Amino acid sequence: MFFKNFKVWETELAGRKLTLETGKMAGLANASIMARYGETEVLCNVTASAKPREGIDFFPLSVDYEEKLYSVGRIPGSFQRREARPSEKAILTSRCIDRPIRPLFPKDLRNDCSVVATVMSVDPDCSPEVTAMIGVSAAIAISDIPWDGPISGVNVGLVDGEIVINPTLEQREKSDLVLTVASTADLVAMIEAGANEIDDETMFNAIMAGHEENKKIVQFINGIVDEVGKEKFEYESSNPDPEIMDEIEAFCIEDVKKALDTDDKNVRDERLLPIYEAVHEKFDERFEENPEKIDEIMYLVQKHIVRAWLKDEHKRVDGRGIDDIRPLNAEVDLLARVHGSGLFTRGQTQVLSVATLGGIRDAQALDGLDEQTEKRYIHHYNFPSYSVGETRPSRGPGRREIGHGALAEKALLPVIPSIEEFPYSIRVVSEVLSSNGSTSQGSVCGSTLSLMAAGVPIKAPVAGISCGLITGDEGVYGDFMTMVDIQGLEDFYGDMDFKVAGTKKGITAIQMDLKVHGLTPEIIKEAFAKTHKARNYILDEIMLPVISEPRAELSKWAPKMKTVAINPEKIGDVIGKSGKVIQQIQADYDVKVEIEEDGNVFVSGQDADKCDAAIEIIRLIASDPEIGAFYNGVVTRLMNFGAFVEIAPGKEGLVHISRLDVKRTEKVEDVVNVGDSVIVKCIGITDEGKIDLSRRDALIELEGMTPENEIDDAPRKPRRSNHHRPRKD
């Protein structure tokens, strides 16, 4: 056989075949796995550098999830006709894969490591994201890269009240839950969820169901490792020398404790500066080749202090109790001309959210691998450098900003009204003005405020809060403690950032970041209980007293939107030849008209009366003239036998000279001229669709005028075409 190391392993996942194979493709990577789930196929490759990267104090891991449009039989729509930058969903999937695998690498590893998952074929019923996560896990596990895996990941849905593992496309469309759970053999390593106000118990049960399924796949991968796994390579540890670390800690620990003991981040940073200078002055000569090692040691000193305070003394750096929330404040209507604005402040974390309403065509087009082609609710999150007191130039949103924006979007999506209830596209931008922890959840609260201020009839207000974790020396199986509303220092030195957003009824979004291998069920339950209580407090005591419900009226600066449903067969009449009719409506009424294929028409403009008038015109165009109905028309042409009157754009009828007035008319020009506005009554429609109108009847019936002569009011008889005439022999 040409591929002598080619191996294939099969198992079943949620009733569908899962296949992992190696030894056939990408032979120069440290390890390569082709993962197949149903007909979804993802090639997963991992590589690592032979030597550590110099001068860094972090593990340089990159994770890329690459969407190839050939996988769904499409050619990219870009000018170059090739995939450009990753889609937002691809970036979010990369983050979902990164979060459970990163904590399992050695903390002192500094070798560059690259993970690339390339989607090559997509079966809509078999998630490529799940396939990629399992394939990546298997690839790292069999490679020579040091790693304490494997992990597995599954999607969990809630369909008609039943928990479903890896729901199909049809099931996903009906599901009240979109949950991704990653696990090691024993612990829950990652949770990412969007939910339709799911209660804590149901969410917990769904997480545990996913965890149980993951255990089977981890066992399957372990069997592969036993068969073909490589020996892990030796690496140069980045840990500082214990002796010199003890010496530096002894020199500065008391000063660092005093510096950290404040609720003001600016004061803390100011206090730490002279301590860093003193440590460098005393110890730099010991680190001539690598003085930045001193900063790593100072980080470890601070980490030790903060964790010891929390774990042993239940003391927080800002003096709060373990379950106390920082001082909170909420405001609305801060910006004069925007459609809606809300400012949410939690301690030194402050987020300004701004809502903008637009037309249906303002929805964001999506060019990804799944069935969703657009979204009408968009949330963007910006994190400028000044929010943390830095001078870094803005270079556009990074993966973190995209991830935080998507989390807040996911949190609000279940309460956004349907397009039938509220025919607008909605964009919220959250500007982080100051950051000291949990800005993503601040943007959830700020978004709720801005939407209600803008008059968006959301189903319920949403709030978000985070929960932290400190584990003991024995790890998560030993002593642990959780604390609500973590600030930056507790996030930085702690083991978990468990973010939960929701209404008073239930959870709408979860995102969990860990620095340890995973969580036990007890930790998850405790995090749910604490965030639930804190969430309700924020809603009841802070947000709802400021704005208790969505405003009944939109801002005067927001576009007014009106809708009407027409027969799809009449769309061409509304558009007109070369768009002439629709362009004329937009110009005459200063509105924007958008027509969907199903016949739904959306009219938007600043003036509600003009929108209503445009709607009426569209109704007229799209409906057949009704005998006996009155119309306000415009004279378009004069003939010696009568006047043609346009009763709707593109629709005109004839007022015969005998029906122009209540008295006898000698000349058409004696009664009307081109451009005159006249009230007419429809008195007949021929078989050919020609419309007979009468101004005389309208004057008699609407204005009570008395006719001077009687005429035959019968409509025109249908004209005969030549093919109806008898054929002459």
XYZ file of C-alpha atoms in Angstrom:
729
model
C 0.000 0.000 0.000
C 1.327 3.460 -0.928
C 0.264 5.064 2.387
C 1.844 2.587 4.767
C 0.895 4.570 7.915
C -2.724 5.070 6.854
C -5.153 4.224 9.687
C -8.912 4.624 10.060
C -11.060 4.423 13.194
C -14.857 4.524 13.369
C -17.422 5.117 16.092
C -20.947 6.479 16.399
C -21.928 9.933 17.659
C -25.606 10.820 18.102
C -26.663 8.076 15.691
C -24.266 9.084 12.912
C -20.917 7.622 11.900
C -17.785 9.463 13.065
C -14.530 8.515 11.338
C -11.002 9.679 12.155
C -8.135 8.827 9.819
C -4.429 9.646 9.724
C -1.349 8.820 7.642
C -2.711 9.794 4.229
C -2.612 13.614 4.095
C -0.337 16.428 5.326
C 2.547 14.176 6.271
C 4.893 17.017 7.263
C 2.700 18.333 10.085
C 3.391 17.161 13.636
C 0.064 15.351 13.273
C -2.866 15.341 10.860
C -6.389 13.982 11.206
C -9.137 13.878 8.609
C -12.349 13.934 10.636
C -15.538 12.741 8.939
C -18.959 13.054 10.529
C -21.725 11.963 8.212
C -20.643 13.671 4.990
C -18.970 16.581 6.783
C -15.188 16.419 6.365
C -12.616 18.588 8.164
C -8.836 18.277 7.786
C -7.141 19.084 11.108
C -3.395 19.782 11.272
C -1.174 20.730 14.213
C 2.423 21.922 14.143
C 4.877 23.219 16.741
C 8.231 24.948 16.527
C 11.331 23.075 17.642
C 12.479 25.911 19.913
C 10.660 28.386 22.170
C 10.047 31.931 21.007
C 12.331 34.369 22.810
C 11.137 37.353 24.837
C 7.496 36.392 25.419
C 5.612 35.589 28.616
C 2.723 33.604 27.106
C 2.094 30.422 25.165
C 1.971 31.386 21.427
C -0.919 29.204 20.273
C -2.879 30.065 17.121
C -6.129 28.323 16.192
C -7.658 28.829 12.738
C -10.943 27.386 11.533
C -10.999 27.825 7.761
C -14.276 27.837 5.835
C -13.889 26.802 2.197
C -16.954 27.598 0.108
C -16.269 24.643 -2.178
C -17.403 22.580 0.828
C -20.976 23.689 0.132
C -20.638 23.898 -3.646
C -20.425 27.675 -3.880
C -18.022 30.091 -5.543
C -17.087 33.061 -3.323
C -18.906 36.280 -4.166
C -15.848 38.524 -3.790
C -14.178 40.263 -6.733
C -11.232 37.868 -6.545
C -13.590 34.868 -6.297
C -11.580 33.414 -3.446
C -12.056 33.244 0.303
C -10.968 36.484 1.948
C -10.754 37.197 5.676
C -12.489 34.684 7.974
C -16.199 35.168 8.495
C -17.447 36.150 11.930
C -18.716 32.608 12.468
C -15.312 31.163 11.535
C -13.642 33.428 14.093
C -16.148 32.430 16.774
C -15.584 28.750 15.980
C -11.815 29.259 16.235
C -12.373 30.718 19.703
C -14.621 27.795 20.681
C -11.869 25.344 19.730
C -9.143 27.441 21.377
C -10.828 27.802 24.752
C -10.978 24.108 25.797
C -7.597 23.069 24.352
C -5.440 25.985 25.567
C -5.517 25.251 29.346
C -4.341 21.675 28.660
C -0.951 22.764 27.304
C 1.890 23.115 29.848
C 1.859 26.546 31.478
C 5.617 26.949 30.892
C 5.568 26.011 27.178
C 6.744 28.825 24.859
C 7.106 26.947 21.558
C 4.885 28.313 18.798
C 1.962 26.004 18.155
C -0.433 26.225 15.204
C -3.786 24.484 14.840
C -5.574 24.643 11.469
C -8.975 23.042 10.816
C -9.987 23.249 7.133
C -13.625 22.522 6.296
C -13.690 20.583 3.026
C -17.214 19.199 2.848
C -20.382 20.064 4.752
C -23.384 17.893 5.530
C -25.980 20.316 6.990
C -27.082 17.698 9.527
C -23.528 17.162 10.859
C -21.910 20.253 12.384
C -18.482 21.091 10.896
C -17.686 22.983 14.139
C -18.119 19.839 16.243
C -16.253 17.764 13.653
C -13.359 20.246 13.733
C -13.171 20.286 17.538
C -12.992 16.479 17.721
C -10.504 16.304 14.834
C -8.236 18.951 16.395
C -8.320 17.145 19.735
C -7.351 13.847 18.123
C -4.550 15.489 16.107
C -2.939 17.134 19.152
C -3.407 13.984 21.213
C -1.506 11.735 18.750
C 1.160 14.381 18.049
C 4.458 14.807 19.859
C 3.318 18.166 21.278
C 3.002 18.132 25.100
C -0.711 18.264 25.976
C -2.950 16.961 28.743
C -5.900 16.034 26.496
C -7.873 14.800 24.713
C -11.172 16.669 24.761
C -14.407 16.248 22.837
C -17.186 18.639 21.912
C -20.849 18.284 20.991
C -23.799 20.530 20.242
C -26.899 20.237 22.403
C -30.395 21.348 21.432
C -33.761 21.523 23.180
C -36.503 20.435 20.773
C -40.086 20.282 22.049
C -38.749 20.144 25.585
C -36.396 17.221 24.859
C -32.602 17.418 25.036
C -31.023 16.445 21.696
C -27.321 15.755 21.061
C -25.993 17.180 17.773
C -29.419 18.162 16.420
C -30.021 17.935 12.665
C -30.721 21.008 10.537
C -34.478 20.481 10.893
C -34.162 20.098 14.666
C -31.929 23.173 14.969
C -34.597 25.296 13.318
C -37.045 24.347 16.103
C -34.591 24.246 18.995
C -34.851 26.613 21.981
C -31.185 26.037 22.771
C -27.904 26.301 20.863
C -25.298 24.875 23.254
C -21.746 23.720 22.662
C -20.121 21.682 25.438
C -16.479 20.555 25.444
C -15.149 18.100 28.019
C -12.142 16.136 29.130
C -12.658 12.607 30.446
C -13.777 14.008 33.809
C -14.519 17.729 33.593
C -16.535 20.250 31.598
C -13.917 22.319 29.771
C -15.992 24.834 27.787
C -19.581 26.070 27.547
C -20.965 28.359 24.845
C -24.723 28.836 24.691
C -27.553 30.840 23.230
C -30.984 30.055 24.633
C -34.603 31.087 24.518
C -34.908 31.986 28.235
C -33.999 28.507 29.521
C -34.220 27.901 33.287
C -31.069 27.010 35.236
C -32.018 23.375 35.847
C -32.774 22.639 32.190
C -29.534 24.312 31.138
C -27.555 22.299 33.695
C -29.144 19.043 32.494
C -28.312 19.911 28.877
C -24.671 20.594 29.812
C -24.428 17.292 31.660
C -26.003 15.425 28.727
C -23.351 16.873 26.445
C -20.644 16.016 28.963
C -21.722 12.362 29.103
C -21.604 12.090 25.306
C -18.158 13.717 25.272
C -16.789 11.087 27.661
C -17.429 8.377 25.040
C -15.542 10.277 22.328
C -12.618 11.027 24.676
C -12.370 7.305 25.365
C -12.451 6.651 21.599
C -9.592 9.135 21.003
C -7.570 7.658 23.860
C -7.746 4.315 22.075
C -6.287 5.949 18.956
C -3.490 7.523 21.034
C -2.629 4.126 22.493
C -2.259 2.773 18.959
C -0.436 5.541 17.041
C 0.346 8.331 19.523
C 3.863 9.784 19.386
C 6.100 10.340 22.375
C 5.809 13.949 23.588
C 8.886 16.075 22.926
C 11.016 17.642 25.649
C 10.885 21.432 25.831
C 12.703 24.247 27.567
C 10.638 25.387 30.540
C 9.999 29.105 30.912
C 9.449 28.882 34.670
C 11.749 31.213 36.632
C 14.392 29.813 38.917
C 12.624 29.017 42.243
C 15.476 30.406 44.309
C 15.517 33.828 42.642
C 11.719 33.918 42.647
C 11.641 33.362 46.397
C 14.240 36.093 46.806
C 12.224 38.651 44.775
C 8.975 37.710 46.514
C 10.537 38.167 49.926
C 11.905 41.568 48.843
C 8.631 43.062 47.634
C 5.622 41.053 48.803
C 4.518 43.374 51.598
C 4.763 46.434 49.355
C 2.805 44.639 46.616
C 0.057 43.728 49.095
C -0.352 47.379 50.064
C -0.387 48.418 46.401
C -3.069 45.910 45.447
C -5.380 46.722 48.339
C -7.600 49.321 46.633
C -10.775 49.460 44.554
C -9.233 51.948 42.101
C -7.272 50.436 39.209
C -5.475 53.742 38.533
C -4.288 53.974 42.147
C -3.168 50.343 42.041
C -1.126 50.853 38.879
C 0.396 54.040 40.282
C 1.412 52.257 43.497
C 2.998 49.346 41.612
C 5.275 51.488 39.423
C 7.884 52.349 42.070
C 7.858 48.750 43.312
C 8.697 47.476 39.818
C 11.464 50.085 39.563
C 12.932 49.030 42.899
C 12.866 45.327 41.989
C 14.511 45.954 38.623
C 17.177 48.144 40.217
C 18.074 45.405 42.686
C 17.798 42.306 40.464
C 18.445 43.356 36.839
C 22.096 42.358 37.006
C 20.949 38.812 37.849
C 18.995 38.757 34.547
C 21.416 40.499 32.178
C 20.312 38.445 29.172
C 16.595 38.389 29.958
C 15.487 41.173 32.351
C 11.814 40.726 31.336
C 11.846 37.586 33.491
C 11.555 39.916 36.459
C 8.162 41.080 35.199
C 7.022 37.450 34.933
C 8.047 36.908 38.534
C 6.206 40.068 39.608
C 3.111 38.711 37.859
C 3.411 35.477 39.829
C 3.855 37.387 43.094
C 0.639 39.344 42.491
C -1.180 36.196 41.432
C -0.131 34.450 44.625
C -1.341 37.364 46.780
C -4.743 37.768 45.083
C -5.475 34.026 45.107
C -4.433 33.659 48.738
C -6.640 36.580 49.780
C -9.622 35.082 47.994
C -9.092 31.456 48.929
C -7.846 31.727 52.485
C -9.288 35.026 53.739
C -12.318 35.562 51.457
C -10.843 39.000 50.896
C -11.224 40.861 47.606
C -8.834 43.574 46.474
C -11.599 46.191 46.465
C -12.954 45.241 49.903
C -16.204 43.677 48.665
C -17.804 40.569 50.060
C -17.518 37.427 47.974
C -21.026 37.789 46.538
C -21.203 41.588 46.473
C -21.562 43.447 43.181
C -19.578 46.598 42.505
C -21.425 49.965 42.581
C -23.843 50.126 39.644
C -25.398 52.916 37.611
C -27.620 53.052 34.535
C -28.689 55.970 32.310
C -30.502 56.450 29.002
C -30.756 59.234 26.408
C -27.187 60.479 26.635
C -26.827 61.305 22.925
C -29.160 63.820 21.312
C -29.612 62.655 17.715
C -29.190 58.877 17.913
C -32.167 56.522 17.930
C -31.440 55.171 21.413
C -28.560 55.210 23.905
C -27.782 53.625 27.269
C -24.823 53.936 29.631
C -24.116 51.103 32.072
C -21.435 51.452 34.738
C -20.224 48.715 37.096
C -17.355 49.918 39.267
C -14.663 51.130 36.865
C -16.183 49.224 33.945
C -18.313 51.482 31.764
C -20.061 50.742 28.471
C -22.036 53.121 26.253
C -24.415 51.289 23.902
C -26.098 53.009 20.954
C -29.041 51.555 19.009
C -29.734 52.386 15.358
C -32.828 51.371 13.391
C -32.742 50.808 9.651
C -34.675 49.301 6.797
C -34.932 45.621 6.007
C -32.222 45.955 3.355
C -29.837 47.086 6.110
C -29.720 43.514 7.404
C -26.216 42.027 7.270
C -25.581 39.592 4.417
C -23.722 36.423 5.482
C -21.504 34.351 3.193
C -20.756 31.290 5.292
C -21.242 27.533 5.223
C -24.609 27.241 6.964
C -28.139 28.044 5.884
C -28.305 31.536 7.416
C -27.827 34.164 4.715
C -28.520 37.345 6.704
C -29.246 38.735 10.145
C -31.315 41.784 11.026
C -30.099 42.197 14.630
C -26.414 43.086 14.829
C -24.273 43.864 17.858
C -20.781 45.336 17.564
C -18.379 45.708 20.487
C -15.442 48.134 20.461
C -12.580 48.067 22.955
C -10.364 51.151 22.434
C -6.982 51.317 24.121
C -7.953 54.348 26.237
C -10.451 52.130 28.081
C -7.496 50.537 29.895
C -5.296 53.643 29.963
C -3.078 52.582 27.060
C -1.952 54.370 23.892
C -2.282 51.547 21.366
C -3.612 52.766 17.963
C -6.938 51.401 16.726
C -6.575 48.662 14.120
C -10.160 47.417 13.888
C -11.821 44.658 15.909
C -9.761 41.631 16.858
C -10.994 38.153 17.714
C -11.720 39.148 21.301
C -13.890 42.089 20.224
C -15.762 39.939 17.719
C -16.307 37.263 20.364
C -17.598 39.701 22.983
C -19.876 41.368 20.450
C -21.304 38.001 19.404
C -21.942 37.061 23.041
C -23.991 40.204 23.688
C -25.803 39.713 20.373
C -26.637 36.148 21.350
C -27.898 37.334 24.754
C -30.388 39.808 23.254
C -31.479 37.845 20.179
C -34.204 35.791 21.954
C -36.025 38.960 23.057
C -35.793 40.844 19.752
C -39.276 41.188 18.179
C -39.989 39.374 14.913
C -39.916 41.217 11.612
C -43.716 41.073 11.525
C -43.918 42.766 14.931
C -41.157 45.290 14.267
C -40.111 45.623 10.608
C -36.662 47.104 11.188
C -33.061 46.036 11.008
C -31.384 46.816 14.332
C -27.742 47.551 15.076
C -26.339 48.143 18.552
C -22.765 49.346 19.041
C -21.242 49.015 22.513
C -18.333 51.372 23.118
C -16.225 50.316 26.099
C -15.268 53.589 27.753
C -13.520 52.083 30.767
C -12.558 48.474 31.463
C -11.896 46.761 34.754
C -13.471 43.385 34.091
C -16.689 41.987 32.602
C -17.170 44.496 29.784
C -19.056 41.929 27.706
C -21.749 41.685 30.356
C -21.759 45.466 30.720
C -22.516 45.631 26.990
C -25.467 43.244 27.496
C -26.955 45.627 30.076
C -26.138 48.718 28.003
C -27.698 47.146 24.912
C -30.937 46.458 26.778
C -31.102 50.075 27.926
C -30.430 51.466 24.440
C -33.001 49.196 22.764
C -35.744 50.140 25.224
C -34.829 53.819 24.886
C -35.072 53.480 21.096
C -38.587 52.053 21.377
C -37.714 48.525 20.240
C -40.452 46.341 21.779
C -38.137 43.696 23.241
C -39.958 40.837 24.954
C -38.069 41.257 28.244
C -35.019 43.144 29.546
C -31.725 41.225 29.692
C -28.853 41.611 32.150
C -25.492 39.856 32.396
C -22.972 39.100 35.140
C -19.837 36.996 35.539
C -18.724 34.510 38.169
C -15.096 33.749 39.038
C -13.332 30.740 40.517
C -10.316 30.027 42.668
C -9.218 26.411 43.075
C -6.973 25.002 45.757
C -3.719 23.131 45.466
C -5.596 19.900 44.892
C -7.312 21.348 41.815
C -11.013 21.440 41.102
C -11.624 18.209 43.022
C -10.369 19.801 46.213
C -11.353 23.071 47.812
C -12.748 25.778 45.558
C -14.549 29.055 45.934
C -16.554 31.206 43.550
C -17.151 34.941 43.617
C -19.663 37.035 41.690
C -18.877 40.058 39.484
C -15.140 39.600 39.013
C -13.045 42.637 38.224
C -9.983 42.647 35.997
C -7.464 41.476 38.581
C -9.659 38.549 39.672
C -10.184 37.544 36.046
C -6.458 37.872 35.329
C -5.276 35.812 38.296
C -8.315 33.580 38.779
C -9.285 30.300 37.164
C -12.604 31.087 35.511
C -14.739 33.758 33.884
C -18.241 32.258 33.766
C -20.476 34.791 31.996
C -24.256 34.324 32.149
C -26.867 36.637 30.605
C -30.615 36.335 30.753
C -34.028 37.682 31.638
C -35.834 37.114 34.922
C -37.442 34.100 33.255
C -34.263 32.335 32.161
C -30.837 32.191 30.530
C -30.276 33.611 27.049
C -26.475 33.251 26.715
C -23.445 31.671 28.395
C -19.736 31.911 27.708
C -17.199 30.200 29.940
C -13.431 30.865 29.864
C -11.131 28.679 31.951
C -7.483 28.559 32.944
C -7.858 25.134 34.604
C -8.671 21.819 32.934
C -12.390 21.975 33.615
C -15.290 22.267 36.031
C -17.178 19.812 38.193
C -21.000 19.763 38.242
C -20.922 21.377 41.698
C -19.011 24.410 40.433
C -21.411 24.845 37.504
C -24.448 24.684 39.781
C -22.966 27.236 42.160
C -22.107 29.589 39.282
C -25.690 29.363 37.985
C -27.162 30.134 41.400
C -24.926 33.154 42.005
C -25.331 34.674 38.554
C -29.120 34.163 38.649
C -29.446 36.115 41.891
C -27.095 38.882 40.714
C -28.864 39.150 37.355
C -32.240 39.728 38.986
C -30.752 42.325 41.327
C -29.293 44.299 38.411
C -32.628 44.245 36.585
C -34.857 45.116 39.549
C -32.682 47.613 41.382
C -30.641 49.323 38.672
C -31.997 49.021 35.126
C -35.796 48.939 35.415
C -36.020 51.990 37.720
C -34.325 53.957 34.903
C -36.539 52.678 32.077
C -39.194 50.148 33.005
C -40.334 49.165 29.504
C -39.646 49.961 25.848
C -40.843 53.394 24.803
C -44.143 53.468 22.935
C -42.843 55.968 20.379
C -39.674 55.828 18.311
C -37.195 58.675 18.362
C -38.078 61.459 15.959
C -34.711 60.791 14.297
C -35.521 57.139 13.652
C -37.043 56.145 10.314
C -40.755 55.347 10.407
C -41.544 51.957 8.965
C -44.850 50.831 7.480
C -45.651 47.473 5.933
C -48.196 46.033 3.555
C -48.567 42.569 2.072
C -49.390 42.375 -1.638
C -49.959 39.569 -4.104
C -46.484 38.461 -5.255
C -47.810 38.478 -8.815
C -48.290 42.255 -8.491
C -44.662 42.975 -7.522
C -43.840 43.806 -11.130
C -46.634 46.402 -11.212
C -45.264 48.119 -8.092
C -41.733 48.151 -9.482
C -42.801 49.203 -12.968
C -40.842 49.076 -16.197
C -37.138 49.694 -15.465
C -38.143 50.555 -11.867
C -40.011 53.662 -12.983
C -43.042 53.232 -10.692
C -41.168 52.459 -7.481
C -38.668 55.250 -8.128
C -41.523 57.693 -8.609
C -43.162 56.634 -5.329
C -39.857 57.093 -3.474
C -39.327 60.530 -5.006
C -42.898 61.761 -4.490
C -43.140 60.730 -0.836
C -39.474 60.911 0.250
C -39.482 57.271 1.343
C -37.538 54.082 0.761
C -39.494 51.092 -0.564
C -38.225 47.525 -0.112
C -40.090 44.537 -1.542
C -39.561 40.921 -0.513
C -40.169 37.978 -2.837
C -43.120 36.839 -0.714
C -44.950 40.126 -1.370
C -44.157 41.893 1.901
C -43.489 45.572 1.201
C -41.618 47.804 3.677
C -41.825 51.587 3.399
C -39.519 53.718 5.558
C -39.067 57.472 5.900
C -38.771 60.246 8.438
C -42.412 61.376 8.015
C -45.029 58.841 9.114
C -47.802 60.537 7.086
C -45.778 60.273 3.891
C -45.086 56.601 4.650
C -48.838 56.017 5.064
C -49.549 57.802 1.776
C -46.963 55.690 -0.036
C -48.506 52.547 1.440
C -51.910 53.557 0.086
C -50.454 54.113 -3.373
C -48.818 50.694 -3.285
C -52.103 49.127 -2.190
C -53.819 50.770 -5.144
C -51.200 49.546 -7.603
C -51.256 46.017 -6.237
C -55.043 45.687 -6.086
C -57.390 45.419 -9.037
C -59.769 48.359 -9.469
C -63.075 47.736 -7.762
C -66.327 48.635 -9.448
C -68.135 51.172 -7.328
C -64.961 52.429 -5.620
C -63.883 56.086 -5.685
C -60.336 57.160 -6.573
C -58.365 60.382 -6.366
C -56.657 60.483 -9.748
C -54.629 62.738 -11.992
C -55.531 63.624 -15.572
C -52.788 62.328 -17.859
C -54.157 62.724 -21.399
C -56.988 64.542 -23.162
C -58.788 63.120 -26.173
C -61.791 64.493 -28.073
C -63.915 61.651 -26.632
C -62.777 61.995 -23.000
C -59.926 62.206 -20.494
C -57.557 59.493 -19.236
C -57.089 59.571 -15.482
C -54.308 57.756 -13.598
C -55.844 56.338 -10.407
C -52.552 54.722 -9.337
C -49.039 54.741 -10.814
C -49.187 52.735 -14.025
C -52.970 52.338 -13.827
C -55.290 54.629 -15.759
C -58.848 54.599 -16.992
C -61.042 56.582 -19.351
C -63.607 59.164 -18.269
C -65.865 59.476 -21.311
C -66.787 63.051 -22.235
C -70.388 62.275 -21.319
C -69.308 61.428 -17.774
C -66.978 64.348 -17.131
C -69.570 66.629 -15.524
C -73.143 66.785 -14.273
C -73.999 68.965 -17.241
C -73.459 68.464 -20.940
C -69.831 68.865 -21.981
C -68.961 70.194 -25.433
C -65.182 70.045 -25.089
C -63.070 68.012 -22.695
C -60.833 71.062 -22.124
C -63.836 72.961 -20.749
C -63.841 70.686 -17.672
C -60.321 69.319 -17.040
C -56.722 69.809 -18.102
C -53.656 67.567 -17.941
C -52.305 67.455 -14.383
C -55.638 68.191 -12.706
C -56.501 66.163 -9.619
C -59.996 64.698 -9.854
C -62.238 62.353 -7.893
C -63.621 59.552 -10.053
C -65.743 56.439 -9.605
C -64.970 53.094 -11.232
C -68.105 52.084 -13.134
C -66.815 49.197 -15.199
C -63.908 47.047 -16.339
C -63.790 45.453 -19.773
C -62.647 41.919 -20.467
C -59.388 43.386 -21.745
C -58.880 45.107 -18.382
C -59.725 48.622 -19.544
C -61.152 50.766 -16.780
C -64.232 52.935 -17.206
C -64.375 55.919 -14.849
C -66.961 58.572 -14.123
C -66.353 62.004 -12.654
C -70.082 62.736 -13.016
C -71.050 59.897 -10.638
C -68.458 61.027 -8.092
C -69.842 64.585 -8.103
C -73.385 63.345 -7.659
C -72.664 60.781 -4.929
C -69.925 62.547 -2.967
C -70.848 66.215 -3.364
C -74.608 65.912 -3.853
C -74.663 67.739 -7.174
C -77.803 67.433 -9.357
C -77.380 66.139 -12.915
C -78.778 68.288 -15.724
C -79.266 65.369 -18.081
C -79.518 61.601 -17.858
C -77.085 59.312 -19.683
C -76.620 55.617 -20.061
C -74.256 54.686 -17.253
C -73.658 51.163 -18.481
C -69.969 50.360 -18.898
C -68.392 49.673 -22.243
C -69.091 46.267 -23.696
C -66.074 44.066 -24.406
C -64.694 44.642 -27.868
C -64.538 41.728 -30.191
C -61.205 40.630 -31.610
C -60.899 39.645 -35.275
C -60.533 35.979 -34.450
C -64.137 35.980 -33.114
C -65.582 37.041 -36.490
C -67.235 34.383 -38.694
C -64.889 33.041 -41.314
C -65.961 33.671 -44.913
C -65.624 30.763 -47.300
